[in-house]
C-alpha positions as semicolon CSV with decimal commas, in nm:
position;residue;x (nm);y (nm);z (nm)
1;M;11,232;14,838;13,677
2;K;10,927;14,676;13,847
3;R;10,733;14,698;13,521
4;S;11,016;14,522;13,334
5;L;11,027;14,243;13,594
6;I;10,651;14,196;13,567
7;I;10,665;14,176;13,186
8;L;10,950;13,933;13,202
9;S;10,768;13,715;13,455
10;L;10,459;13,715;13,243
11;G;10,660;13,625;12,932
12;L;10,821;13,332;13,115
13;A;10,492;13,213;13,247
14;L;10,335;13,224;12,899
15;S;10,637;13,046;12,745
16;F;10,623;12,775;13,016
17;G;10,248;12,738;12,965
18;A;10,292;12,704;12,587
19;A;10,568;12,448;12,639
20;A;10,347;12,248;12,874
21;E;10,059;12,267;12,629
22;D;10,295;12,137;12,354
23;L;10,410;11,851;12,572
24;S;10,051;11,753;12,651
25;Y;9,992;11,653;12,291
26;R;10,290;11,423;12,248
27;L;10,113;11,118;12,383
28;P;9,784;11,024;12,217
29;A;9,495;10,999;12,463
30;S;9,424;10,637;12,382
31;H;9,785;10,552;12,437
32;A;9,794;10,736;12,768
33;A;9,477;10,564;12,886
34;S;9,615;10,222;12,800
35;H;9,921;10,289;13,006
36;D;9,720;10,417;13,301
37;N;9,526;10,092;13,292
38;L;9,845;9,894;13,258
39;L;10,011;10,070;13,556
40;A;9,695;10,028;13,769
41;S;9,701;9,654;13,705
42;Q;10,068;9,619;13,798
43;N;10,071;9,727;14,160
44;N;10,317;9,452;14,231
45;P;10,522;9,406;13,918
46;A;10,803;9,211;14,082
47;V;10,819;8,859;13,943
48;S;11,054;8,592;14,082
49;V;11,300;8,483;13,813
50;E;11,290;8,124;13,947
51;N;10,906;8,111;13,946
52;T;10,887;8,270;13,600
53;T;11,137;8,018;13,462
54;K;10,935;7,731;13,605
55;Y;10,614;7,877;13,470
56;L;10,753;7,912;13,124
57;E;10,904;7,569;13,124
58;A;10,565;7,419;13,212
59;L;10,366;7,643;12,978
60;F;10,583;7,587;12,673
61;A;10,692;7,224;12,745
62;E;10,577;7,101;12,413
63;E;10,709;7,390;12,194
64;E;10,896;7,311;11,880
65;E;11,261;7,366;11,802
66;P;11,336;7,739;11,734
67;E;11,373;7,861;11,378
68;F;11,715;7,898;11,223
69;D;11,833;8,258;11,218
70;I;11,781;8,385;10,869
71;Y;12,037;8,659;10,928
72;T;12,318;8,407;10,980
73;E;12,198;8,074;10,854
74;G;12,041;7,951;10,528
75;W;12,085;8,270;10,331
76;D;12,187;8,262;9,970
77;S;12,380;8,547;9,795
78;K;12,061;8,748;9,748
79;L;11,980;8,744;10,119
80;V;12,304;8,836;10,282
81;N;12,286;9,017;10,617
82;C;12,299;9,380;10,502
83;Y;12,442;9,495;10,839
84;A;12,743;9,257;10,835
85;G;13,053;9,465;10,917
86;V;12,859;9,781;10,995
87;S;12,946;9,970;11,316
88;V;12,645;9,954;11,554
89;P;12,619;10,222;11,826
90;Q;12,619;10,116;12,191
91;T;12,283;10,279;12,251
92;A;12,007;10,433;12,032
93;T;11,665;10,586;12,107
94;I;11,403;10,458;11,867
95;D;11,052;10,611;11,821
96;V;10,791;10,342;11,846
97;S;10,490;10,569;11,901
98;N;10,336;10,514;11,554
99;F;10,273;10,133;11,578
100;S;10,036;9,853;11,506
101;M;10,025;9,514;11,679
102;P;10,119;9,266;11,405
103;H;9,847;9,029;11,523
104;P;9,629;9,025;11,841
105;G;9,738;8,667;11,937
106;Y;9,890;8,588;12,273
107;I;10,245;8,457;12,319
108;T;10,275;8,079;12,264
109;S;10,657;8,078;12,281
110;P;10,869;8,365;12,422
111;Y;11,201;8,503;12,320
112;G;11,511;8,342;12,474
113;Y;11,761;8,057;12,487
114;R;11,629;7,703;12,463
115;K;11,835;7,460;12,669
116;R;11,712;7,144;12,498
117;F;11,779;7,285;12,152
118;R;12,093;7,470;12,250
119;R;12,011;7,784;12,060
120;M;11,811;8,103;12,076
121;H;11,455;8,177;11,978
122;K;11,508;8,523;11,849
123;G;11,146;8,636;11,843
124;V;10,812;8,555;11,995
125;D;10,544;8,324;11,858
126;L;10,183;8,455;11,853
127;K;9,873;8,241;11,836
128;L;9,660;8,268;11,525
129;N;9,440;8,080;11,283
130;I;9,552;8,012;10,921
131;G;9,436;8,296;10,707
132;D;9,437;8,561;10,982
133;T;9,562;8,902;10,866
134;I;9,918;9,000;10,956
135;R;9,990;9,380;10,973
136;A;10,297;9,597;10,944
137;A;10,418;9,693;11,291
138;F;10,552;10,031;11,173
139;D;10,576;10,242;10,859
140;G;10,841;10,116;10,616
141;R;10,929;9,926;10,309
142;V;10,925;9,557;10,220
143;R;11,284;9,434;10,191
144;I;11,228;9,064;10,154
145;T;10,955;8,806;10,080
146;N;11,094;8,459;10,072
147;F;11,072;8,091;10,176
148;E;11,302;7,913;10,426
149;R;11,222;7,549;10,443
150;R;11,402;7,461;10,764
151;G;11,265;7,737;10,980
152;Y;11,059;8,044;10,891
153;G;10,863;7,902;10,598
154;Y;10,721;8,195;10,402
155;Y;10,844;8,513;10,563
156;V;10,847;8,890;10,515
157;V;11,112;9,136;10,628
158;L;11,017;9,506;10,658
159;R;11,271;9,790;10,692
160;H;11,104;10,072;10,898
161;T;11,151;10,446;10,897
162;N;11,254;10,430;11,265
163;D;11,556;10,218;11,168
164;L;11,407;9,892;11,302
165;E;11,342;9,582;11,093
166;T;11,063;9,337;11,166
167;V;11,037;8,970;11,053
168;Y;10,707;8,780;11,011
169;G;10,735;8,402;10,967
170;H;10,537;8,089;10,892
171;L;10,297;8,273;10,663
172;S;10,050;8,122;10,418
173;A;10,031;8,407;10,170
174;F;10,200;8,737;10,087
175;L;9,994;9,049;10,034
176;V;10,299;9,261;9,947
177;E;10,612;9,225;9,742
178;P;10,972;9,363;9,781
179;G;10,984;9,736;9,735
180;D;10,628;9,807;9,848
181;Y;10,586;10,092;10,093
182;V;10,349;10,015;10,384
183;K;10,203;10,215;10,677
184;A;10,169;10,084;11,028
185;G;9,862;9,858;11,036
186;D;9,859;9,777;10,661
187;P;9,792;9,409;10,577
188;I;10,108;9,243;10,458
189;A;10,042;8,866;10,474
190;L;9,812;8,591;10,596
191;G;9,903;8,375;10,896
192;G;10,001;8,016;10,832
193;N;10,187;7,703;10,934
194;T;10,473;7,683;10,679
195;G;10,832;7,586;10,744
196;R;10,939;7,440;11,077
197;S;10,600;7,471;11,248
198;T;10,384;7,215;11,431
199;G;10,081;7,446;11,437
200;P;9,958;7,779;11,308
201;H;10,135;8,078;11,460
202;L;10,319;8,399;11,370
203;H;10,693;8,411;11,444
204;F;10,759;8,785;11,500
205;E;11,098;8,952;11,542
206;T;11,218;9,308;11,606
207;R;11,573;9,389;11,495
208;Y;11,803;9,692;11,515
209;M;12,092;9,673;11,266
210;G;12,096;9,297;11,289
211;Y;12,057;9,272;11,659
212;A;11,748;9,061;11,748
213;I;11,572;9,263;12,022
214;N;11,334;9,092;12,257
215;P;10,995;9,206;12,114
216;C;10,866;9,220;12,475
217;A;11,103;9,504;12,538
218;I;10,899;9,711;12,292
219;F;10,554;9,553;12,285
220;D;10,324;9,466;12,581
221;F;10,140;9,186;12,399
222;A;9,897;9,117;12,689
223;N;9,773;9,477;12,677
224;Q;9,812;9,519;12,297
225;T;10,029;9,824;12,310
226;T;10,385;9,951;12,343
227;H;10,539;10,001;12,681
228;T;10,637;10,360;12,598
229;D;10,665;10,594;12,294
230;T;11,036;10,531;12,266
231;Y;11,256;10,228;12,300
232;T;11,622;10,257;12,404
233;F;11,835;10,004;12,235
234;D;12,147;9,903;12,434
235;K;12,391;9,631;12,336
236;N;12,398;9,513;12,700
237;T;12,022;9,477;12,753
238;Y;11,851;9,427;12,412
239;Q;11,765;9,065;12,503
240;N;11,573;9,162;12,816
241;A;11,196;9,196;12,825
242;R;11,025;9,493;12,994
243;N;10,773;9,405;13,264
244;Y;10,680;9,070;13,094
245;S;10,431;8,884;13,305
246;P;10,353;8,516;13,222
247;E;10,040;8,553;13,439
248;A;9,914;8,846;13,232
249;N;9,985;8,653;12,912
250;S;9,792;8,355;13,047
251;Q;9,489;8,575;13,133
252;Y;9,506;8,744;12,794
253;A;9,525;8,398;12,627
254;K;9,192;8,306;12,790
255;Q;9,030;8,620;12,659
256;Y;9,169;8,576;12,316
257;L;9,066;8,207;12,280
258;A;8,717;8,297;12,397
259;A;8,684;8,546;12,113
260;N;8,896;8,356;11,858
261;P;8,850;7,981;11,899
262;S;9,104;7,760;11,723
263;K;9,004;7,632;11,377
264;P;9,091;7,298;11,209
265;Y;9,404;7,338;10,990
266;V;9,597;7,161;10,725
267;R;9,973;7,149;10,749
268;S;10,111;7,338;10,445
269;S;10,341;7,161;10,205
270;S;10,690;7,321;10,178
271;S;10,697;7,281;9,806
272;S;10,417;7,517;9,718
273;S;10,430;7,893;9,689
274;A;10,251;8,177;9,871
275;S;10,058;8,412;9,644
276;K;10,034;8,788;9,646
277;S;9,702;8,974;9,673
278;S;9,473;8,687;9,583
279;G;9,456;8,574;9,943
280;R;9,510;8,216;9,834
281;K;9,678;8,016;10,112
282;G;10,018;7,883;10,021
283;G;10,009;7,505;10,089
284;S;9,882;7,177;9,972
285;S;9,519;7,071;10,029
286;T;9,627;6,720;10,113
287;Y;9,698;6,532;10,434
288;Q;9,969;6,272;10,489
289;V;9,848;5,971;10,683
290;R;10,022;5,912;11,022
291;K;10,014;5,615;11,258
292;G;9,677;5,581;11,427
293;D;9,490;5,790;11,169
294;S;9,143;5,696;11,044
295;L;8,914;5,867;10,791
296;S;8,694;5,999;11,067
297;R;8,991;6,136;11,262
298;I;9,130;6,306;10,953
299;A;8,794;6,451;10,867
300;S;8,736;6,594;11,214
301;R;9,087;6,742;11,228
302;N;9,049;6,923;10,896
303;G;8,688;7,041;10,898
304;T;8,546;6,803;10,646
305;T;8,340;6,478;10,631
306;V;8,426;6,114;10,578
307;K;8,181;6,106;10,282
308;K;8,371;6,394;10,112
309;L;8,705;6,228;10,170
310;C;8,579;5,907;10,014
311;Q;8,448;6,091;9,707
312;L;8,773;6,284;9,656
313;N;8,999;5,988;9,699
314;G;8,802;5,691;9,554
315;L;8,777;5,532;9,892
316;T;8,507;5,358;10,094
317;T;8,444;5,383;10,472
318;N;8,615;5,039;10,505
319;S;8,927;5,134;10,303
320;K;9,256;5,073;10,487
321;L;9,491;5,370;10,511
322;R;9,872;5,339;10,467
323;I;10,117;5,547;10,669
324;G;10,254;5,811;10,434
325;Q;9,950;5,796;10,202
326;R;9,831;6,131;10,069
327;I;9,471;6,213;10,119
328;K;9,300;6,498;9,925
329;L;9,102;6,727;10,158
330;R;8,924;6,947;9,903
């Protein structure tokens, strides 16, 4: 009897040890380390809602009007919301362990309702320079590449194997086309300034069966990782961020700008098309003269010289510019 109990005890101990060993491999070491660092830097994670609201209002005082929702507005018959009328569960657990940050930029405009525009901003905007590489957040297939003049500009929608969809807007060029299968981290597009955009940035959305989840519930952009290996979708809380810290975002912004200084850019024309694979930027190489512009000001803004502008446009340094006049830049 004693021998049987000993054997049984040994068997249970070995089984428990094997289970513990299996569990130890579920979280990649680099991922675990990033979370240890994150937790160590968040000894006092409580943030006052009032202070946070004031901080965001000051930080994003000049942000542009949010994009129209491509899932409910501006879609033609080809781009109908494929989840319309589908029963969506109250909660769902989604594996986000195999991920890639779509771009390393910091948040320039967060997810949430905009009082002055009276509508939602259903993603986050990430800082970038035109031509920066945009990467697939998870494994999946390209569902849409398209252009939406009033909001997203050139955009890509990916359907992922974990049942999420991600949206990437204001692009300058497509590197994929509908039907292509991509892995997390694969290049899918180049960053841009198309559509309703006053400066280069990536508009990034995470959606579950049409519900626009706050990307900050899944991703910790200041630490360039996900919060955990799984995300629990809940119809009651999907708009909430998880441990979002405006201060951490501000600190990360300083680091990012030091390593990635802003570059002069040309606002892209909505009438031109993005190209696949070639890397050509979708957008016109021209500039429309605005009030107060001069040749020297246009040249400095767009990384060229007055001499080159004069040669391209048949002008002299004394030529008078008209508001609305188109100036060739290259």
